[in-house]
CSV table of C-alpha atoms and ligand atoms in Angstrom, one decimal:
chain,number,residue,atom,x,y,z
A,1,UNK,CA,34.4,1.6,31.2
A,2,UNK,CA,36.4,4.1,29.1
A,3,UNK,CA,36.1,7.8,29.3
A,4,UNK,CA,36.3,9.4,25.9
A,5,UNK,CA,37.3,12.8,27.2
A,6,UNK,CA,38.4,14.1,30.5
A,7,UNK,CA,35.7,16.8,30.9
A,8,UNK,CA,32.9,15.1,33.0
A,9,UNK,CA,30.0,17.1,31.4
A,10,UNK,CA,31.3,16.6,27.9
A,11,UNK,CA,32.6,13.0,28.3
A,12,UNK,CA,30.6,10.2,26.9
A,13,UNK,CA,31.4,6.8,28.4
A,14,UNK,CA,31.6,3.4,26.8
A,15,UNK,CA,29.5,1.3,29.3
A,16,UNK,CA,29.2,-2.3,28.2
A,17,UNK,CA,26.2,-2.9,30.4
A,18,UNK,CA,24.2,-0.3,28.4
A,19,UNK,CA,24.6,-2.1,25.1
A,20,UNK,CA,21.6,-3.7,23.6
A,21,UNK,CA,21.5,-7.5,23.8
A,22,UNK,CA,22.4,-7.9,20.1
A,23,UNK,CA,25.1,-5.2,20.1
A,24,UNK,CA,27.9,-7.3,21.5
A,25,UNK,CA,30.0,-6.6,18.4
A,26,UNK,CA,30.6,-3.1,19.8
A,27,UNK,CA,32.9,-4.5,22.4
A,28,UNK,CA,35.3,-5.5,19.6
A,29,UNK,CA,35.7,-2.0,18.3
A,30,UNK,CA,38.9,-0.3,19.2
A,31,UNK,CA,37.6,3.0,20.5
A,32,UNK,CA,40.9,4.5,21.8
A,33,UNK,CA,41.3,6.9,18.9
A,34,UNK,CA,37.7,8.1,18.9
A,35,UNK,CA,36.9,11.5,20.2
A,36,UNK,CA,33.4,11.4,21.4
A,37,UNK,CA,31.8,14.7,22.7
A,38,UNK,CA,28.5,16.2,23.6
A,39,UNK,CA,27.9,19.5,21.8
A,40,UNK,CA,26.3,21.8,24.2
A,41,UNK,CA,25.3,24.9,22.2
A,42,UNK,CA,25.0,26.1,18.6
A,43,UNK,CA,27.8,28.6,19.3
A,44,UNK,CA,30.4,25.8,19.7
A,45,UNK,CA,32.5,25.2,16.7
A,46,UNK,CA,31.7,21.5,16.6
A,47,UNK,CA,28.0,22.3,16.3
A,48,UNK,CA,28.4,23.2,12.7
A,49,UNK,CA,29.9,19.8,11.8
A,50,UNK,CA,27.3,17.9,13.8
A,51,UNK,CA,24.3,19.8,12.5
A,52,UNK,CA,25.4,20.0,8.9
A,53,UNK,CA,26.0,16.2,8.7
A,54,UNK,CA,22.5,15.6,10.1
A,55,UNK,CA,21.0,18.2,7.9
A,56,UNK,CA,22.6,16.9,4.7
A,57,UNK,CA,21.4,13.4,5.5
A,58,UNK,CA,17.9,14.0,6.8
A,59,UNK,CA,16.9,17.6,5.9
A,60,UNK,CA,16.0,17.1,2.3
A,61,UNK,CA,13.4,14.5,3.3
A,62,UNK,CA,12.0,16.8,6.0
A,63,UNK,CA,13.2,14.4,8.6
A,64,UNK,CA,15.4,16.9,10.5
A,65,UNK,CA,14.4,19.8,12.8
A,66,UNK,CA,15.3,23.3,12.0
A,67,UNK,CA,18.5,24.7,13.5
A,68,UNK,CA,16.5,27.0,15.9
A,69,UNK,CA,14.6,24.0,17.3
A,70,UNK,CA,17.8,22.1,17.9
A,71,UNK,CA,19.4,25.2,19.6
A,72,UNK,CA,16.3,25.5,21.8
A,73,UNK,CA,16.6,21.9,22.8
A,74,UNK,CA,20.3,22.2,23.6
A,75,UNK,CA,19.4,25.0,26.0
A,76,UNK,CA,17.5,22.5,28.1
A,77,UNK,CA,20.7,21.1,29.6
A,78,UNK,CA,21.1,19.7,32.2
A,79,UNK,CA,17.3,19.2,32.0
A,80,UNK,CA,14.2,21.4,31.7
A,81,UNK,CA,10.8,20.9,33.4
A,82,UNK,CA,8.0,21.7,31.0
A,83,UNK,CA,4.5,20.7,32.0
A,84,UNK,CA,4.7,17.4,33.9
A,85,UNK,CA,7.8,16.2,32.1
A,86,UNK,CA,11.6,16.8,32.2
A,87,UNK,CA,13.5,17.0,29.0
A,88,UNK,CA,17.2,16.7,28.2
A,89,UNK,CA,18.4,16.8,24.6
A,90,UNK,CA,21.9,15.7,23.5
A,91,UNK,CA,23.8,16.0,20.3
A,92,UNK,CA,26.8,13.7,20.3
A,93,UNK,CA,29.7,13.9,17.7
A,94,UNK,CA,32.3,11.3,17.1
A,95,UNK,CA,35.5,12.2,15.3
A,96,UNK,CA,38.9,10.5,14.6
A,97,UNK,CA,41.8,12.8,14.2
A,98,UNK,CA,39.5,15.7,13.6
A,99,UNK,CA,37.6,13.9,10.8
A,100,UNK,CA,33.8,13.1,11.0
A,101,UNK,CA,32.9,9.6,12.1
A,102,UNK,CA,29.4,9.7,13.4
A,103,UNK,CA,26.7,11.9,15.0
A,104,UNK,CA,23.6,11.2,16.8
A,105,UNK,CA,20.9,13.2,18.7
A,106,UNK,CA,18.2,12.2,21.1
A,107,UNK,CA,15.9,13.5,23.8
A,108,UNK,CA,15.2,12.0,27.1
A,109,UNK,CA,11.8,12.6,28.6
A,110,UNK,CA,11.1,11.6,32.1
A,111,UNK,CA,7.6,11.6,33.6
A,112,UNK,CA,5.7,10.2,36.5
A,113,UNK,CA,2.6,9.9,34.4
A,114,UNK,CA,1.5,6.4,35.5
A,115,UNK,CA,2.5,6.8,39.1
A,116,UNK,CA,6.1,5.7,38.8
A,117,UNK,CA,9.0,7.5,37.2
A,118,UNK,CA,10.0,6.3,33.7
A,119,UNK,CA,12.4,7.7,31.2
A,120,UNK,CA,11.6,7.5,27.5
A,121,UNK,CA,14.4,8.4,25.1
A,122,UNK,CA,13.5,9.5,21.7
A,123,UNK,CA,16.3,8.4,19.3
A,124,UNK,CA,16.0,11.2,16.8
A,125,UNK,CA,18.8,10.6,14.3
A,126,UNK,CA,22.0,8.5,14.0
A,127,UNK,CA,24.5,8.7,11.2
A,128,UNK,CA,27.6,6.7,10.8
A,129,UNK,CA,30.2,7.6,8.1
A,130,UNK,CA,30.2,4.8,5.5
A,131,UNK,CA,33.7,3.6,6.3
A,132,UNK,CA,32.6,3.0,9.9
A,133,UNK,CA,29.4,1.1,9.3
A,134,UNK,CA,29.1,-2.5,10.5
A,135,UNK,CA,32.1,-1.9,12.8
A,136,UNK,CA,30.2,-2.0,16.1
A,137,UNK,CA,30.2,1.8,16.5
A,138,UNK,CA,26.4,1.9,15.7
A,139,UNK,CA,25.9,-0.3,18.8
A,140,UNK,CA,27.5,2.4,21.0
A,141,UNK,CA,25.3,5.0,19.3
A,142,UNK,CA,22.4,3.0,20.5
A,143,UNK,CA,23.8,2.7,24.0
A,144,UNK,CA,24.8,6.3,24.8
A,145,UNK,CA,21.2,7.5,25.1
A,146,UNK,CA,21.1,5.4,28.3
A,147,UNK,CA,23.4,7.9,29.9
A,148,UNK,CA,21.1,10.7,28.8
A,149,UNK,CA,18.2,8.9,30.4
A,150,UNK,CA,19.9,8.5,33.7
A,151,UNK,CA,21.1,12.2,33.7
A,152,UNK,CA,17.5,13.3,33.0
A,153,UNK,CA,16.1,11.1,35.8
A,154,UNK,CA,18.7,12.4,38.2
A,155,UNK,CA,17.9,16.0,37.2
A,156,UNK,CA,14.2,15.3,37.9
A,157,UNK,CA,15.0,13.8,41.3
A,158,UNK,CA,14.0,10.3,40.2
A,159,UNK,CA,16.1,7.1,40.9
A,160,UNK,CA,18.6,6.4,38.2
A,161,UNK,CA,17.3,2.8,38.2
A,162,UNK,CA,13.9,3.8,37.0
A,163,UNK,CA,12.7,2.0,33.8
A,164,UNK,CA,14.1,3.2,30.5
A,165,UNK,CA,12.6,2.8,27.1
A,166,UNK,CA,14.5,3.8,24.0
A,167,UNK,CA,12.2,4.5,21.0
A,168,UNK,CA,13.0,5.2,17.4
A,169,UNK,CA,10.4,6.3,14.8
A,170,UNK,CA,11.0,4.2,11.6
A,171,UNK,CA,9.4,4.1,8.2
A,172,UNK,CA,7.5,1.0,7.5
A,173,UNK,CA,9.5,-1.5,5.3
A,174,UNK,CA,9.2,-0.8,1.6
A,175,UNK,CA,11.3,-2.8,-1.0
A,176,UNK,CA,11.6,0.4,-3.0
A,177,UNK,CA,13.7,2.0,-0.2
A,178,UNK,CA,16.6,-0.4,0.7
A,179,UNK,CA,18.1,2.2,3.1
A,180,UNK,CA,15.1,1.9,5.3
A,181,UNK,CA,15.4,-1.8,5.3
A,182,UNK,CA,19.0,-1.5,6.5
A,183,UNK,CA,18.0,0.6,9.5
A,184,UNK,CA,15.3,-1.9,10.4
A,185,UNK,CA,17.6,-4.8,10.1
A,186,UNK,CA,20.2,-3.0,12.3
A,187,UNK,CA,17.8,-2.3,15.1
A,188,UNK,CA,16.2,-5.7,14.8
A,189,UNK,CA,19.6,-7.4,15.1
A,190,UNK,CA,20.3,-5.2,18.2
A,191,UNK,CA,17.2,-6.5,19.9
A,192,UNK,CA,14.7,-3.7,19.3
A,193,UNK,CA,11.0,-4.6,18.8
A,194,UNK,CA,8.2,-2.8,17.0
A,195,UNK,CA,4.8,-2.0,18.4
A,196,UNK,CA,2.5,-4.0,16.2
A,197,UNK,CA,1.5,-1.5,13.4
A,198,UNK,CA,-1.7,-3.5,12.8
A,199,UNK,CA,-2.9,-2.5,16.3
A,200,UNK,CA,-1.3,1.0,16.8
A,201,UNK,CA,-1.1,3.4,14.0
A,202,UNK,CA,1.5,6.0,15.1
A,203,UNK,CA,2.0,9.3,13.3
A,204,UNK,CA,5.1,11.6,13.4
A,205,UNK,CA,4.4,15.3,13.1
A,206,UNK,CA,5.0,17.2,9.8
A,207,UNK,CA,8.6,18.6,9.9
A,208,UNK,CA,8.1,21.2,7.2
A,209,UNK,CA,8.4,24.9,8.1
A,210,UNK,CA,5.2,26.1,9.8
A,211,UNK,CA,4.4,28.6,6.9
A,212,UNK,CA,4.8,25.9,4.3
A,213,UNK,CA,2.5,23.6,6.3
A,214,UNK,CA,-0.2,26.4,6.4
A,215,UNK,CA,0.3,27.3,2.7
A,216,UNK,CA,-0.1,23.6,1.7
A,217,UNK,CA,-3.6,23.5,3.5
A,218,UNK,CA,-2.4,22.0,6.8
A,219,UNK,CA,-0.1,19.5,8.3
A,220,UNK,CA,0.5,16.1,6.9
A,221,UNK,CA,1.5,13.7,9.7
A,222,UNK,CA,3.5,10.7,8.5
A,223,UNK,CA,2.8,7.1,9.4
A,224,UNK,CA,5.7,5.6,11.1
A,225,UNK,CA,6.5,2.4,13.2
A,226,UNK,CA,7.5,2.7,16.8
A,227,UNK,CA,10.7,0.6,17.4
A,228,UNK,CA,11.5,0.1,21.0
A,229,UNK,CA,14.0,-1.2,23.5
A,230,UNK,CA,12.4,-1.6,26.9
A,231,UNK,CA,15.7,-1.9,28.7
A,232,UNK,CA,15.9,-5.1,30.7
A,233,UNK,CA,12.7,-6.4,29.3
A,234,UNK,CA,13.9,-6.9,25.7
A,235,UNK,CA,12.5,-10.5,25.6
A,236,UNK,CA,8.9,-9.5,26.4
A,237,UNK,CA,6.5,-10.0,23.5
A,238,UNK,CA,3.7,-7.7,24.5
A,239,UNK,CA,3.2,-4.3,26.2
A,240,UNK,CA,0.0,-2.7,27.6
A,241,UNK,CA,-2.0,0.0,25.9
A,242,UNK,CA,-1.2,2.3,28.9
A,243,UNK,CA,2.6,2.0,28.2
A,244,UNK,CA,2.3,2.7,24.5
A,245,UNK,CA,0.2,5.7,25.4
A,246,UNK,CA,2.7,7.0,27.9
A,247,UNK,CA,5.6,6.6,25.4
A,248,UNK,CA,3.8,8.4,22.6
A,249,UNK,CA,2.6,11.1,25.0
A,250,UNK,CA,6.3,11.7,25.8
A,251,UNK,CA,7.1,12.0,22.1
A,252,UNK,CA,4.3,14.4,21.4
A,253,UNK,CA,5.1,16.5,24.5
A,254,UNK,CA,8.7,16.7,23.2
A,255,UNK,CA,7.5,17.8,19.7
A,256,UNK,CA,5.0,20.1,21.3
A,257,UNK,CA,7.8,22.2,22.7
A,258,UNK,CA,8.9,23.2,19.2
A,259,UNK,CA,5.9,22.7,16.9
A,260,UNK,CA,2.7,24.8,16.7
A,261,UNK,CA,-0.2,23.5,18.8
A,262,UNK,CA,-2.6,23.5,15.8
A,263,UNK,CA,0.0,21.4,13.9
A,264,UNK,CA,0.0,18.8,16.7
A,265,UNK,CA,-3.8,18.6,17.1
A,266,UNK,CA,-4.4,15.7,14.7
A,267,UNK,CA,-1.8,13.6,16.5
A,268,UNK,CA,-3.2,14.1,19.9
A,269,UNK,CA,-6.6,13.2,18.5
A,270,UNK,CA,-5.2,10.0,17.0
A,271,UNK,CA,-3.6,9.1,20.4
A,272,UNK,CA,-7.0,9.3,22.0
A,273,UNK,CA,-8.1,6.4,19.7
A,274,UNK,CA,-5.3,4.1,20.8
A,275,UNK,CA,-6.2,0.7,22.3
A,276,UNK,CA,-7.4,0.7,26.0
A,277,UNK,CA,-4.9,0.9,28.8
A,278,UNK,CA,-5.3,-2.8,29.6
A,279,UNK,CA,-5.0,-4.0,26.0
A,280,UNK,CA,-2.2,-6.4,25.2
A,281,UNK,CA,-0.3,-5.1,22.3
A,282,UNK,CA,2.1,-7.4,20.4
A,283,UNK,CA,5.7,-6.4,20.0
A,284,UNK,CA,6.9,-7.7,16.6
A,285,UNK,CA,10.1,-7.7,14.6
A,286,UNK,CA,10.9,-4.3,13.2
A,287,UNK,CA,10.8,-5.6,9.6
A,288,UNK,CA,7.4,-7.0,10.0
B,1,COA,C1,21.5,3.1,10.2
B,1,COA,C2,23.0,3.1,10.6
B,1,COA,C3,23.3,4.1,11.7
B,1,COA,C4,23.3,1.7,11.1
B,1,COA,O1,24.7,1.6,11.4
B,1,COA,P1,25.5,0.4,10.7
B,1,COA,O2,26.9,0.6,11.3
B,1,COA,O3,25.4,0.5,9.3
B,1,COA,O4,24.8,-0.9,11.1
B,1,COA,P2,25.0,-1.9,12.3
B,1,COA,O5,26.4,-2.2,12.7
B,1,COA,O6,24.1,-1.5,13.4
B,1,COA,O7,24.3,-3.2,11.6
B,1,COA,C5,23.7,-4.2,12.2
B,1,COA,C6,23.3,-5.2,11.2
B,1,COA,O8,22.4,-4.7,10.3
B,1,COA,C7,22.6,-5.4,9.0
B,1,COA,N1,23.2,-4.5,8.0
B,1,COA,C8,23.7,-3.2,8.3
B,1,COA,N2,24.0,-2.6,7.1
B,1,COA,C9,23.7,-3.5,6.1
B,1,COA,C10,23.8,-3.5,4.7
B,1,COA,N3,24.3,-2.4,4.0
B,1,COA,N4,23.3,-4.5,4.0
B,1,COA,C11,22.8,-5.6,4.6
B,1,COA,N5,22.7,-5.7,5.9
B,1,COA,C12,23.2,-4.6,6.7
B,1,COA,C13,23.6,-6.4,9.2
B,1,COA,O9,23.0,-7.6,9.7
B,1,COA,C14,24.4,-5.9,10.4
B,1,COA,O10,25.1,-6.8,11.2
B,1,COA,P3,26.5,-7.4,10.7
B,1,COA,O11,27.3,-6.2,10.2
B,1,COA,O12,27.1,-8.0,12.0
B,1,COA,O13,26.2,-8.4,9.6
B,1,COA,C15,23.9,3.5,9.4
B,1,COA,O14,23.7,2.5,8.4
B,1,COA,C16,23.7,4.9,8.8
B,1,COA,O15,24.3,5.8,9.2
B,1,COA,N6,22.7,5.0,7.8
B,1,COA,C17,22.4,6.2,7.2
B,1,COA,C18,21.5,7.1,8.2
B,1,COA,C19,20.3,6.4,8.8
B,1,COA,O16,19.6,5.6,8.1
B,1,COA,N7,20.2,6.5,10.0
B,1,COA,C20,19.2,5.7,10.9
B,1,COA,C21,17.9,6.4,11.0
B,1,COA,S1,17.9,7.9,11.9
């Protein structure tokens, strides 16, 4: 276990046991020169580098939340209780000798919704500088959210050993968009699985500014795939309707903290039409 920085609250650890089953390559990466920090507020100088990189990559496609929403999420630390969930958002920046290497952000949501504590981590964005791709670093980016999950569980007073699910919303594969395919291959190789899109149609909320949404006649939720790592249960090929519902409810509760209620309504309605709690839902390869 390596501590990237001395400050306990800022330090991000390299914990091999947190790596996804297919991310063993990460262990070969020499991490000693990497400076890995959590950015705690939009007033920190490093916020600018972290947010700008994410915005430049994802903002033009309306895939990145506005600065104010990110600032509000950062203020949840160490964790915030909203409704029956606890939320913890983290923005992690990786640099080497002051130069940008990678950035990722994610939100842990813990709930006792189905009677037992569970942490769902929404993997919002990950960006690795081109020169650092396929080096193993992306594996660490997929593992760090586990620390966030445990911190959120602890803040909520739940056992750190409670089940953890990492979830990424990913576009469906389309040969016209090779970048999308790269993401899907990367997560598939790591051992993530996708909730069968033929059984569950998941929608992400409309990320456009609220006034633009209203001016265009209302929200346009986007169809996405739900790509999961159920930690410790990566080999399982099915999950129950109740679990999918709980995961999606966590995501929509998170979005609901920043998006207008009327812009979320269609998604809550769609969730009501999901398969029954007892239904067996196949987990398939992300590229499927
Ligand atoms: C998605 C991203 C974070 C993945 O990181 P990465 O370092 O490129 O990928 P990984 O190391 O996880 O790749 C795992 C596997 O995916 C496949 N893969 C990755 N990039 C590939 C490419 N350009 N062509 C073909 N296969 C590729 C390979 O099988 C690779 O394993 P290998 O290197 O051992 O052969 C990175 O590509 C990136 O920053 N992309 C732009 C932003 C983005 O799409 N973010 C993700 C969504 S939020």
